[in-house]
Coordinates of C-alpha atoms and ligand atoms in Angstrom, one line a residue:
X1 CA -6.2 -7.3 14.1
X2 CA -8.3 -4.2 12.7
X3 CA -9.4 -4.1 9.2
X4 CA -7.2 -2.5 6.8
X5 CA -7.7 -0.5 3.7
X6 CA -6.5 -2.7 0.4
X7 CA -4.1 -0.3 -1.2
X8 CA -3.7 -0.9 -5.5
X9 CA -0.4 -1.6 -6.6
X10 CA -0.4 -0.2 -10.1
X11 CA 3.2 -1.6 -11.7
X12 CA 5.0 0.8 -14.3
X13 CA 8.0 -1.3 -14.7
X14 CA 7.3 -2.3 -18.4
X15 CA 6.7 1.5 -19.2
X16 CA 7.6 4.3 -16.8
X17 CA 10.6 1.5 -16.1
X18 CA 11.7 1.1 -19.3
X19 CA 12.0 4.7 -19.8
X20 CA 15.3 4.3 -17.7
X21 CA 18.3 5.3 -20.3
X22 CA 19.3 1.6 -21.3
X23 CA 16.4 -0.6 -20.0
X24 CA 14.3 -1.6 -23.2
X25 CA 13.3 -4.4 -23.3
X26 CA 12.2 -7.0 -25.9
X27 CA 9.1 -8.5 -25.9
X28 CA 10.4 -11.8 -24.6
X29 CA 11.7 -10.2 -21.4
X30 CA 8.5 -8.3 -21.4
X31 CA 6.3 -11.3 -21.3
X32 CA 8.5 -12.7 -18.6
X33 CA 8.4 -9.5 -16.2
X34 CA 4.4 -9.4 -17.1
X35 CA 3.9 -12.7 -16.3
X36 CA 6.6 -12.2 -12.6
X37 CA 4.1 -9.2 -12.3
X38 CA 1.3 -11.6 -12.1
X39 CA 2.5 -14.1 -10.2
X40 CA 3.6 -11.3 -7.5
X41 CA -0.4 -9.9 -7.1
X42 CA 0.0 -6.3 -8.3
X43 CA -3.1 -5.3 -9.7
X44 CA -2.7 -3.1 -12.4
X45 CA 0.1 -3.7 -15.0
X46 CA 1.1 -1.1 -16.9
X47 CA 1.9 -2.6 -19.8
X48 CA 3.4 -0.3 -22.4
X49 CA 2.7 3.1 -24.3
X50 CA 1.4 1.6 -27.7
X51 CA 1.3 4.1 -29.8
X52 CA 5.5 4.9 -29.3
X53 CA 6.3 1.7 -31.8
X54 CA 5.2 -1.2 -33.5
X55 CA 7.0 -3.1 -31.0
X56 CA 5.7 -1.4 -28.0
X57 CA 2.5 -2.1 -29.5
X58 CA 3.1 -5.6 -30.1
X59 CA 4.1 -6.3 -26.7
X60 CA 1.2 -4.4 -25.4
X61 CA -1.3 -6.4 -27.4
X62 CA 0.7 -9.8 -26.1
X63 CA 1.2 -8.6 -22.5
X64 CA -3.2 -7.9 -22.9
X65 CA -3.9 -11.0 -24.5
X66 CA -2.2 -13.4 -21.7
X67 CA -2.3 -11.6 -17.9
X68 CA -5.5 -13.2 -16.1
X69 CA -6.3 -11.5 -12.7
X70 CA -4.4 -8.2 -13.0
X71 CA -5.1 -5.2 -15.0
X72 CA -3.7 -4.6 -17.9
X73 CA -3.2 -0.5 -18.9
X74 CA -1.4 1.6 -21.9
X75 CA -0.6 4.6 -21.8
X76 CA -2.0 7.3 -24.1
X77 CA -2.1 11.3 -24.6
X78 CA -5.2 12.9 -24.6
X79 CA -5.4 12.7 -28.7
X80 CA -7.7 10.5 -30.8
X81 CA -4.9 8.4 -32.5
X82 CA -3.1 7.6 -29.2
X83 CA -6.5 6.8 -27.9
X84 CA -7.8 4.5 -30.6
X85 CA -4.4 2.7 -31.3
X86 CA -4.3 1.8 -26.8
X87 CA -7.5 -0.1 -27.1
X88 CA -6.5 -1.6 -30.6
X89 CA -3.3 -3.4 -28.5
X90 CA -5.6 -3.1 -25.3
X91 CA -8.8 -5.1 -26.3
X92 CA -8.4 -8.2 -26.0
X93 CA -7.2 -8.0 -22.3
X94 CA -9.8 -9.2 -19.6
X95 CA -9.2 -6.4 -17.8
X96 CA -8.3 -3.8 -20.1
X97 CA -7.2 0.3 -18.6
X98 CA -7.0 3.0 -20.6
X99 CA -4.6 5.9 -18.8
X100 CA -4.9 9.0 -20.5
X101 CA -2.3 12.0 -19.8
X102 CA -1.7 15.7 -20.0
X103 CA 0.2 18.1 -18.8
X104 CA -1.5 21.2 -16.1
X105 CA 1.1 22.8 -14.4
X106 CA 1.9 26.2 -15.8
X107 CA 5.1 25.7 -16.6
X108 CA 4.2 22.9 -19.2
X109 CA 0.8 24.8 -20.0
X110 CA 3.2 27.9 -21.1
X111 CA 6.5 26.6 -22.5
X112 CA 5.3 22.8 -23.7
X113 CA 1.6 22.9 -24.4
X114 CA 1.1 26.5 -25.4
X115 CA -2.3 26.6 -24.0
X116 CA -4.7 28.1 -21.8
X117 CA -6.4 26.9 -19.0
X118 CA -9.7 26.3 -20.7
X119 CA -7.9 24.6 -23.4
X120 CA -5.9 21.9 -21.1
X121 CA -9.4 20.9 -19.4
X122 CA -11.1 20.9 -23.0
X123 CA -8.1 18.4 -24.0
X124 CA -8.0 16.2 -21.0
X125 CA -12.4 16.1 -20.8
X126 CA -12.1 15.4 -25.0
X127 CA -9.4 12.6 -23.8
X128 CA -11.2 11.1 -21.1
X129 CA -14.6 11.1 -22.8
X130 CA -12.6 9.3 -25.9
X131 CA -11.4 6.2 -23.7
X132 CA -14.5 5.8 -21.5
X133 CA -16.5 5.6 -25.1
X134 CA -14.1 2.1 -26.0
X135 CA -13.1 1.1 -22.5
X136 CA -14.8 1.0 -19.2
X137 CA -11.6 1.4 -17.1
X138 CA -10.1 4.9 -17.3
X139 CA -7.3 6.4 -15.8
X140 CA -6.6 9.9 -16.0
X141 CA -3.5 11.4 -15.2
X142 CA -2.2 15.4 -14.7
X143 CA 1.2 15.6 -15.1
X144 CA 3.3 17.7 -13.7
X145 CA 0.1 17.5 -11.3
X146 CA 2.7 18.2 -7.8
X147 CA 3.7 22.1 -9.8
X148 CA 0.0 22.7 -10.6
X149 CA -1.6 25.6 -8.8
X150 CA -4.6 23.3 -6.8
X151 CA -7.0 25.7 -7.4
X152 CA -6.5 24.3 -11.2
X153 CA -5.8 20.5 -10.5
X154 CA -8.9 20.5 -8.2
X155 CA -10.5 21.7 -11.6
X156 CA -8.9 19.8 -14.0
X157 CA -9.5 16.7 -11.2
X158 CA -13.1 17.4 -11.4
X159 CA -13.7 17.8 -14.6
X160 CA -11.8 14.6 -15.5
X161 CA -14.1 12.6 -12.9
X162 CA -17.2 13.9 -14.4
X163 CA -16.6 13.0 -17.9
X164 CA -15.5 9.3 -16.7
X165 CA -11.9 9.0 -15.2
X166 CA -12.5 6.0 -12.8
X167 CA -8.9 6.6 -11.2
X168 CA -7.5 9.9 -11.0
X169 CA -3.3 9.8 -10.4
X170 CA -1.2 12.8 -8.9
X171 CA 1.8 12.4 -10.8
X172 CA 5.2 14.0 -9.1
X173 CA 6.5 13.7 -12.4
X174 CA 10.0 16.0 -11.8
X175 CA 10.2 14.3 -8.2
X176 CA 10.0 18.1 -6.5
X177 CA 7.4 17.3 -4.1
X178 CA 7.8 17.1 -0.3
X179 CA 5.8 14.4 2.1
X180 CA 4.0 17.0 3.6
X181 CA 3.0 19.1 0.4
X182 CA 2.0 15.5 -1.4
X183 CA -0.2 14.8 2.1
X184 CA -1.2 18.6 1.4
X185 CA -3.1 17.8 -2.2
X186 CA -4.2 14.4 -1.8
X187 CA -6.4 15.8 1.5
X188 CA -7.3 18.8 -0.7
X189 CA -8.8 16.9 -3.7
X190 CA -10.6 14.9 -1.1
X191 CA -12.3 17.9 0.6
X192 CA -12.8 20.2 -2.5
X193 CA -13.3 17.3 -5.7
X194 CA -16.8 17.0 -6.3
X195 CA -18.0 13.5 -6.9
X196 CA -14.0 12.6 -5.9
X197 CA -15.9 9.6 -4.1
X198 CA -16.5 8.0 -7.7
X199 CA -12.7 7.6 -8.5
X200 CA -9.8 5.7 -6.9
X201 CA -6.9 8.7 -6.6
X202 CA -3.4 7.3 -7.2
X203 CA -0.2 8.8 -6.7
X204 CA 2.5 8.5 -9.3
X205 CA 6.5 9.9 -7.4
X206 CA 9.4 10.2 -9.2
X207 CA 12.6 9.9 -7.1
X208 CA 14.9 13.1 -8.2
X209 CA 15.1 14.2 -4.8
X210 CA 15.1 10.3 -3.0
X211 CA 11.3 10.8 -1.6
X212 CA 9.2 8.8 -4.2
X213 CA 8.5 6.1 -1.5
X214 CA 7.9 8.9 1.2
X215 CA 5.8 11.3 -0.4
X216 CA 3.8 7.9 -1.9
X217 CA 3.2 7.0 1.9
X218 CA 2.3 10.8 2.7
X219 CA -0.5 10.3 -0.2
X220 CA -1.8 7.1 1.0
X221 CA -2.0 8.3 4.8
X222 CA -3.9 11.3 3.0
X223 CA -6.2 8.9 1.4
X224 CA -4.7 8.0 -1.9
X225 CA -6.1 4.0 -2.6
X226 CA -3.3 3.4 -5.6
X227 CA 0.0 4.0 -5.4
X228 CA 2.3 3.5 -8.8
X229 CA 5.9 1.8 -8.6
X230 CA 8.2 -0.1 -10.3
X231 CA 10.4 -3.5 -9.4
X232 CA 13.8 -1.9 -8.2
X233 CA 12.7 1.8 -8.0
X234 CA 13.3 2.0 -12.1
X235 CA 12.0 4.7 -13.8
X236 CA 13.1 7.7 -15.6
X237 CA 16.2 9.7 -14.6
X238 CA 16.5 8.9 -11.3
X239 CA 13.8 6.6 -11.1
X240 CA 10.0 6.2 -9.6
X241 CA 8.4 4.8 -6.6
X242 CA 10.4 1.5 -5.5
X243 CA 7.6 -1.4 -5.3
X244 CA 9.0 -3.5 -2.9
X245 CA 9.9 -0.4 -0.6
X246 CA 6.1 0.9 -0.6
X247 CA 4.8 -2.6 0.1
X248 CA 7.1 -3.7 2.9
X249 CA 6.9 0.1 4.5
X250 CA 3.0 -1.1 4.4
X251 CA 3.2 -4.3 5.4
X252 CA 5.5 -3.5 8.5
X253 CA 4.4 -0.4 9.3
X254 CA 0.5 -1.7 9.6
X255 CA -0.1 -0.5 12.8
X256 CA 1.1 3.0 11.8
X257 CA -0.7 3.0 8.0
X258 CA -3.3 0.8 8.6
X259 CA -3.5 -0.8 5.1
X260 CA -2.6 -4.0 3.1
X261 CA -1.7 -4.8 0.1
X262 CA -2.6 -7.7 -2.6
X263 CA 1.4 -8.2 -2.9
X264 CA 2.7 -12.2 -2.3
X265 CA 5.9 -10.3 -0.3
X266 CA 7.8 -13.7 -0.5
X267 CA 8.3 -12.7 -4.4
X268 CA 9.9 -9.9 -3.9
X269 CA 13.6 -11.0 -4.2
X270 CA 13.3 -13.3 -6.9
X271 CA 11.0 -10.6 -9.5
X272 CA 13.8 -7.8 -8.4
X273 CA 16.6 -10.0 -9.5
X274 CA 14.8 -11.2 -13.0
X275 CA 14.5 -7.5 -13.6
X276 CA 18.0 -6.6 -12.7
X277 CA 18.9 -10.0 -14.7
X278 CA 16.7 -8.8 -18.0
X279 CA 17.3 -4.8 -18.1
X280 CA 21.3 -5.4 -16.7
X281 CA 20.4 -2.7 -14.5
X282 CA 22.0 -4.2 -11.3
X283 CA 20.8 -3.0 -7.5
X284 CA 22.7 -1.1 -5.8
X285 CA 24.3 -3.5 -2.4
X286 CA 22.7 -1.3 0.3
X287 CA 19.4 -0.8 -1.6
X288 CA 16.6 -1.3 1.2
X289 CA 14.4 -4.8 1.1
X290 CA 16.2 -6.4 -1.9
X291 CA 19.8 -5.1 -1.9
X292 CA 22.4 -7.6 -1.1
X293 CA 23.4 -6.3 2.1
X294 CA 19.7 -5.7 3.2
X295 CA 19.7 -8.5 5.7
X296 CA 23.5 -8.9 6.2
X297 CA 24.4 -8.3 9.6
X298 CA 28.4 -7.3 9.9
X299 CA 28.8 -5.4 13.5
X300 CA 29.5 -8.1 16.1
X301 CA 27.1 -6.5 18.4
X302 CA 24.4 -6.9 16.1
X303 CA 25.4 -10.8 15.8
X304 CA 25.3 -11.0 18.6
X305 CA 22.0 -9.3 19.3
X306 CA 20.8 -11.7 16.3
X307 CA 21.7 -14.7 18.2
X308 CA 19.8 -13.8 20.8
X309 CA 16.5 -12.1 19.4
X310 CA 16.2 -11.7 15.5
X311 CA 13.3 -8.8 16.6
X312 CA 16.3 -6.6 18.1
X313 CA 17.8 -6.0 14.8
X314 CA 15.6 -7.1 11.9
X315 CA 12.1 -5.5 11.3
X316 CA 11.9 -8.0 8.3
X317 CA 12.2 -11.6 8.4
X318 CA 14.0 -12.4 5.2
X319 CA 12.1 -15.2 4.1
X320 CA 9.0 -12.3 3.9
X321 CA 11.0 -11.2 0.8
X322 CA 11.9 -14.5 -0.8
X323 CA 15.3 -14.3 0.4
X324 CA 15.8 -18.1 1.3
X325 CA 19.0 -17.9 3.4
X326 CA 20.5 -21.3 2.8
X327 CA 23.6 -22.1 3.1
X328 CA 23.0 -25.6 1.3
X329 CA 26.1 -25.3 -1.7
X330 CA 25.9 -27.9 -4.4
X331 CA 28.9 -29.4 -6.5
X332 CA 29.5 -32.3 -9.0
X333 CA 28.3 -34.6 -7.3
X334 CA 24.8 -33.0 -7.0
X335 CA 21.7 -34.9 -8.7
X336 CA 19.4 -33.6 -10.2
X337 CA 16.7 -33.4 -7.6
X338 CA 18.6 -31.0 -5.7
X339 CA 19.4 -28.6 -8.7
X340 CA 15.7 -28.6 -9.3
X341 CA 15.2 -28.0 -5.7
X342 CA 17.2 -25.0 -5.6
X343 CA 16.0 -23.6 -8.8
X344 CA 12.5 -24.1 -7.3
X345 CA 13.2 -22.4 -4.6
X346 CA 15.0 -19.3 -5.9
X347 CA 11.1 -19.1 -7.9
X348 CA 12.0 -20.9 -11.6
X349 CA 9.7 -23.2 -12.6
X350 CA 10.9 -25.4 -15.3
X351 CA 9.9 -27.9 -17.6
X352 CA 11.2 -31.7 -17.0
X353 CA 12.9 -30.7 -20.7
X354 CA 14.4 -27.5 -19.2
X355 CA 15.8 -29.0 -16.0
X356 CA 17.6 -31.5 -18.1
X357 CA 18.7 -28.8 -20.4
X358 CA 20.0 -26.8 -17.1
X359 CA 21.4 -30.0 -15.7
X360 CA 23.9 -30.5 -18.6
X361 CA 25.1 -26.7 -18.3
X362 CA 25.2 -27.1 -14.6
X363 CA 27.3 -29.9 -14.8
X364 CA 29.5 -27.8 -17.6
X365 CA 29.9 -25.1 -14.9
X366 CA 30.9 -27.6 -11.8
X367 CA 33.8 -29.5 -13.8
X368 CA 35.0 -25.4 -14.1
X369 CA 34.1 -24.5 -9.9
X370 CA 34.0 -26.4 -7.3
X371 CA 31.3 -25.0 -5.4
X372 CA 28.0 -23.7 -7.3
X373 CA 26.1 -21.3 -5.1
X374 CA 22.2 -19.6 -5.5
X375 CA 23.8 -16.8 -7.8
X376 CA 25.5 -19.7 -10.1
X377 CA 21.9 -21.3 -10.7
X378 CA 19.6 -18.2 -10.9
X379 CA 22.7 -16.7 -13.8
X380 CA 22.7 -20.0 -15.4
X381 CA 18.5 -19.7 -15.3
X382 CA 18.3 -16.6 -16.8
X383 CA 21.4 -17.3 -19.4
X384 CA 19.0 -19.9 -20.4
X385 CA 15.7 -19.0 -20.1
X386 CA 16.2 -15.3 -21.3
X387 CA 18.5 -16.0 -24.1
X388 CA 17.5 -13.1 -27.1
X389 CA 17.4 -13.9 -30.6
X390 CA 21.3 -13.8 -32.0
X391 CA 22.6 -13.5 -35.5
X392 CA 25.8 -13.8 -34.4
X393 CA 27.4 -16.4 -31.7
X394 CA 30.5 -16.6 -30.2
X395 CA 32.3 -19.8 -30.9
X396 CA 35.7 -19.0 -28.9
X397 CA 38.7 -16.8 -28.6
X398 CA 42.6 -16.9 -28.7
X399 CA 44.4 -14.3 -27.3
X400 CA 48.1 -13.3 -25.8
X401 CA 48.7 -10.2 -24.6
X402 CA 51.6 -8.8 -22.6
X403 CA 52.2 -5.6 -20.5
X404 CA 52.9 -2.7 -22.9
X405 CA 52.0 -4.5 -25.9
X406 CA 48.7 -5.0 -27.8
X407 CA 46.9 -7.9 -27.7
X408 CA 47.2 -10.4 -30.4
X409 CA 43.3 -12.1 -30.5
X410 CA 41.8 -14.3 -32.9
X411 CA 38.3 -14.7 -32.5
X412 CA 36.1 -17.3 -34.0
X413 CA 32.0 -16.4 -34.7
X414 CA 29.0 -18.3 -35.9
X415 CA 26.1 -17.4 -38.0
X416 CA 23.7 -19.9 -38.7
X417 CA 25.5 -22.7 -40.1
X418 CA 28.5 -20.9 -41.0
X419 CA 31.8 -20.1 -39.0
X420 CA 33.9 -17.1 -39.9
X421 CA 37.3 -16.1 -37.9
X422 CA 39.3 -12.7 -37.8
X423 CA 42.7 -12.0 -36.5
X424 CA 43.7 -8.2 -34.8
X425 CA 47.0 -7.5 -33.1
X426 CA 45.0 -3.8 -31.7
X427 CA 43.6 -2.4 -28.6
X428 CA 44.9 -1.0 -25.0
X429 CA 44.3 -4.5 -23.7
X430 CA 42.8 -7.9 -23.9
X431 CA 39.1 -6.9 -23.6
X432 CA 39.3 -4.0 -25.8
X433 CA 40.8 -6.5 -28.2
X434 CA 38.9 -8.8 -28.6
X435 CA 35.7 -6.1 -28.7
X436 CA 37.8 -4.6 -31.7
X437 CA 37.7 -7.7 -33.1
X438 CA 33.9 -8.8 -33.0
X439 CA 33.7 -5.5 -34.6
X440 CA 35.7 -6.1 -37.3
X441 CA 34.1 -9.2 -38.0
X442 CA 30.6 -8.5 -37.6
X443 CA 31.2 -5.4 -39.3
X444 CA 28.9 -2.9 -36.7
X445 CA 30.8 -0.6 -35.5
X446 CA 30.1 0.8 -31.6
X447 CA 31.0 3.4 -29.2
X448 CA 31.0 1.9 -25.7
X449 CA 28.7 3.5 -22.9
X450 CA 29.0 1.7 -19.8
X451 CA 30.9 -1.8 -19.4
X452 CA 31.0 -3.5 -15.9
X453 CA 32.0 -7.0 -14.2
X454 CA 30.6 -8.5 -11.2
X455 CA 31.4 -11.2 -9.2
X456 CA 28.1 -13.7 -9.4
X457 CA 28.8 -15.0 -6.0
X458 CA 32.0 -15.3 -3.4
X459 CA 35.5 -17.3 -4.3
X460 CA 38.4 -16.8 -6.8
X461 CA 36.7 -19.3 -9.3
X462 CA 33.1 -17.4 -9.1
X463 CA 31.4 -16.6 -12.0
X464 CA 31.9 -13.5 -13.6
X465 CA 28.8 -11.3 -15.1
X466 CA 29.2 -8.7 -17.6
X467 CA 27.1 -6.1 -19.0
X468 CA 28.1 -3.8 -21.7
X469 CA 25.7 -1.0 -23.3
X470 CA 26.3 0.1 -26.6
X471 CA 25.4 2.5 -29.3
X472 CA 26.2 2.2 -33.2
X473 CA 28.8 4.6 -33.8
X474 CA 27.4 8.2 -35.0
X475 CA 24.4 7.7 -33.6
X476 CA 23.4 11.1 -31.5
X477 CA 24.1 10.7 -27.6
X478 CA 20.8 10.5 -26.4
X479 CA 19.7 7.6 -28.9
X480 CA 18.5 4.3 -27.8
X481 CA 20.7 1.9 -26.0
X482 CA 21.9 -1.4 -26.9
X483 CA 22.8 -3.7 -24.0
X484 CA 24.2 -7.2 -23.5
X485 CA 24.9 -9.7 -20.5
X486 CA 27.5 -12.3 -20.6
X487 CA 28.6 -14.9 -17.9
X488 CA 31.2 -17.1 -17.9
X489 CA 34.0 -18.5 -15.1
X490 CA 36.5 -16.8 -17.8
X491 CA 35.8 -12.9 -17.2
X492 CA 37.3 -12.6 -20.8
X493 CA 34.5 -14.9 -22.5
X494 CA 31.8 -13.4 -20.3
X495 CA 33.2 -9.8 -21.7
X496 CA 33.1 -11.4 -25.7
X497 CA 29.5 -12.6 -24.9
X498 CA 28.0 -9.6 -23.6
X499 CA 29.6 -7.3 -26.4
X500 CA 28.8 -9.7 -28.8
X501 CA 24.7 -9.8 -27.4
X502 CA 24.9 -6.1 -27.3
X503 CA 26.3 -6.3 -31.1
X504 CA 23.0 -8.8 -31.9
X505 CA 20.4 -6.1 -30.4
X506 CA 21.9 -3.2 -32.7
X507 CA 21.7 -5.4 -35.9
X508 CA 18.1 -7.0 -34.9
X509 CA 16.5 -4.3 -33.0
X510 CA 16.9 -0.8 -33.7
X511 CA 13.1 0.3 -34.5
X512 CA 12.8 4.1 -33.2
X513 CA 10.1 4.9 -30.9
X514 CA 8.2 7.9 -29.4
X515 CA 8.8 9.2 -25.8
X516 CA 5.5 9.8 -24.0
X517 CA 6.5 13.0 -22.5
X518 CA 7.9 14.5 -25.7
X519 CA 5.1 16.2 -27.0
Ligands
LIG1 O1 5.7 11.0 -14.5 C1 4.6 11.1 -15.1 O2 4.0 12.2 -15.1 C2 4.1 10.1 -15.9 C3 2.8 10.2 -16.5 C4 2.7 9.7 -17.9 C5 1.8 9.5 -15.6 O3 4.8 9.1 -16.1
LIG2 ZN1 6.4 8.9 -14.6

């Protein structure tokens, strides 16, 4: 085989990710994607935007403290303060990045910015100049870089490189770019940049228009040597660059790109679904390389074909992935050695204390179902193992309801040590109920944004997983998102959980926090 050139995989799930409405995360869940992150080979994590909150900070400065290999970046604007407090959380890292920011494209020059040309390449050279002075790594980024004349970015590109960027990254940040246009500027930096040798350029896509993965590709066939994504394509509004989709185009598509990636593909699967597990943000079935139905063949023709050859309809082997297709089901009579086998191999590694720990709820859930498939252990993992701090848990329910009538609910909740009950005979129904009731007893009152069941696997008994996103009633629409995740066989008690985890996040969360892009 010819040699290939190593693209970087620079991760923004933990801060261009986040930025999805409703995916904050705390900084448990944000250790536990860093450490995934590791574990997967990207090299550059991008770990947070420090100076937004004291808990974006925190996580930044834990995140730094405890990655080994990878990169560890935060995000700053090209200002002294934002500067100074991304190397105070940064420092400690052994690999520490500083990715400065600011705006070029006229349109954010005129209306956001308010300044001239001159002005924005003062700023960003100022910015630069700042980091490389604390940090040796620098990143600097134009945004809005795909709407910039490139008579101006070449300039601004430039200037950045001379005063120390050691990666330069072509944001798309409105996702308006095409494939060809993205080919277009990454091939014109290269020819016009001086001294563009001395910097790794990165592309940065947004997915408004579905062609983050695309025009990514178009930049790296242009040249581009990073390429910034995120587990499950997360991102704001619609999204950025999906990580797995950019690795495996790579990876099959060798002969045609002619590059490789540090990426340990068989990860894939299992880091997508602890993502999906920890924001709730669930991916869609048809979703390319880790959806559900990405390697399910239905036509009989292909089934056939399958039979035959695998290579006439699969371009993937799933097992590249981490999908383990097994069809290995375990029950009540299961040991232990099998349940640790299967948790093994769907890629949680536990403790001898935490396999006995999931062993006693695994044999809770088989006296409920008589089959416990993949999804049964990797919900009861993560139920366990990604469990947030609670103030209030639920202790059980009683309800009747009938057609036409409201439901009658008594709900029973502990806090600490103590137990406290409330009865209400409201609501349109029996989940609606008993959320009216762990209002009245916990005393925060909600308005409901999104609520959704799944099936966790196949049968009338399967699991059922909830998630529910909240926000405290009055607060303005666009105001941070509380969200919780319950699971239970009983699609009632999965509902009370997840309201009742939402409920926990608005009474121990709710520190505000600044939006990189708002000013
Ligand atoms: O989309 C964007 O422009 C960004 C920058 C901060 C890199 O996320
Ligand atoms: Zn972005």
């Amino acid at each position: 085989m010819t040699s290939a050139r190593t693209i970087r995989i620079f991760d923004t799930t933990l801060r261009d990710g986040e930025q999805s409405p409703g995916a904050s995360m705390n900084l448990t869940e944000k250790m536990e994607i860093a450490q995934a992150l590791q574990q997967l080979g990207v090299d550059v994590i991008e770990a947070g935007f420090p100076i937004a909150s004291p808990g974006d900070f925190a996580s930044v400065r834990e995140i730094a403290a405890t990655i080994r290999g990878a990169i560890v970046c935060g995000l700053a604007r090209c200002n002294d303060a934002d500067i100074d407090r991304a190397w105070e959380a940064l420092r400690g890292a052994e690999r520490p990045r500083i990715h400065v920011f600011l705006a070029t494209s006229s349109i954010h020059r005129e209306f956001k910015l308010r300044m001239t040309e001159d002005e924005v390449v003062a700023r960003a050279v100022a910015g630069v100049q700042r980091a490389r002075q604390l940090c040796a790594d620098v990143e600097f980024s134009p945004e809005d870089a795909a709407r910039t004349e490139l008579d101006f970015l070449c300039r601004v590109v430039e200037a950045a490189i001379d005063a120390g960027a050691t990666t330069v990254n072509i944001p798309d940040t409105v996702g308006y770019a095409t494939p060809q246009q993205m080919h277009r500027v990454i091939s014109t930096l290269r020819e016009r940049v001086r001294g563009i040798d001395r910097a790794v350029i990165s592309v940065h896509c947004h997915d408004d228009l579905g062609l983050a993965v695309a025009n990514s590709l178009a930049a790296v066939e242009a040249g581009a040597g990073q390429v910034e994504c995120t587990i499950n394509g997360l991102g704001e509004r619609a999204g950025n660059c999906s990580l797995e989709e950019v690795v495996m185009a790579l990876r099959t598509r060798r002969d045609h790109y002619g590059c490789e990636t540090r990426i340990a593909t068989q990860k894939l699967v299992p880091t997508s679904r602890l993502v999906a597990t920890i924001t709730g943000i669930q991916v869609p079935r048809n979703k390319a390389i880790v959806g559900r139905n990405a390697f399910a063949h239905e036509a009989g023709i292909h089934q056939d074909g399958m039979l035959k050859e695998r290579s006439t309809y699969e371009i993937i082997r799933p097992e590249d992935v981490g999908l383990d297709r097994t069809d290995l089901v375990l029950g009540k009579h299961s040991g232990r050695a099998a349940l640790a086998d299967r948790a093994k191999a769907l890629g949680y590694q536990l403790t001898p204390e935490q396999l006995q720990s999931l062993f006693d709820r695994f044999k809770v859930l088989a006296d409920r179902k008589k089959e416990i498939y993949d999804g049964d252990i990797a919900a009861l993992c993560e139920d366990q193992f990604t469990a947030l701090p609670e103030r209030f848990t639920l202790v059980g329910y009683d309800l009747t309801c009938s057609s036409g009538q409201p439901p009658r609910v008594r709900l029973r909740v502990a806090q600490g040590e103590e137990e406290s009950s409330v009865e209400v005979n409201v609501g349109d129904g029996p989940i609606d109920g008993i959320f009216l009731a762990i209002e009245k007893l916990t005393g925060v009152v909600t308005v409901c944004r999104d609520f959704r069941v799944q099936a966790v696997t196949v049968g009338k008994d399967a699991q059922a997983e909830v998630t529910v996103e909240l926000q405290p009633a009055g607060a303005p629409l666009g105001s941070q998102i509380a969200r919780g995740r319950g699971v239970s066989t009983d699609s009632l008690e999965a509902s009370a959980k997840a309201f009742l985890a939402a409920v926990n996040r608005v009474v121990l969360g709710g520190q505000s926090r600044l939006h990189p892009q708002q000013g």
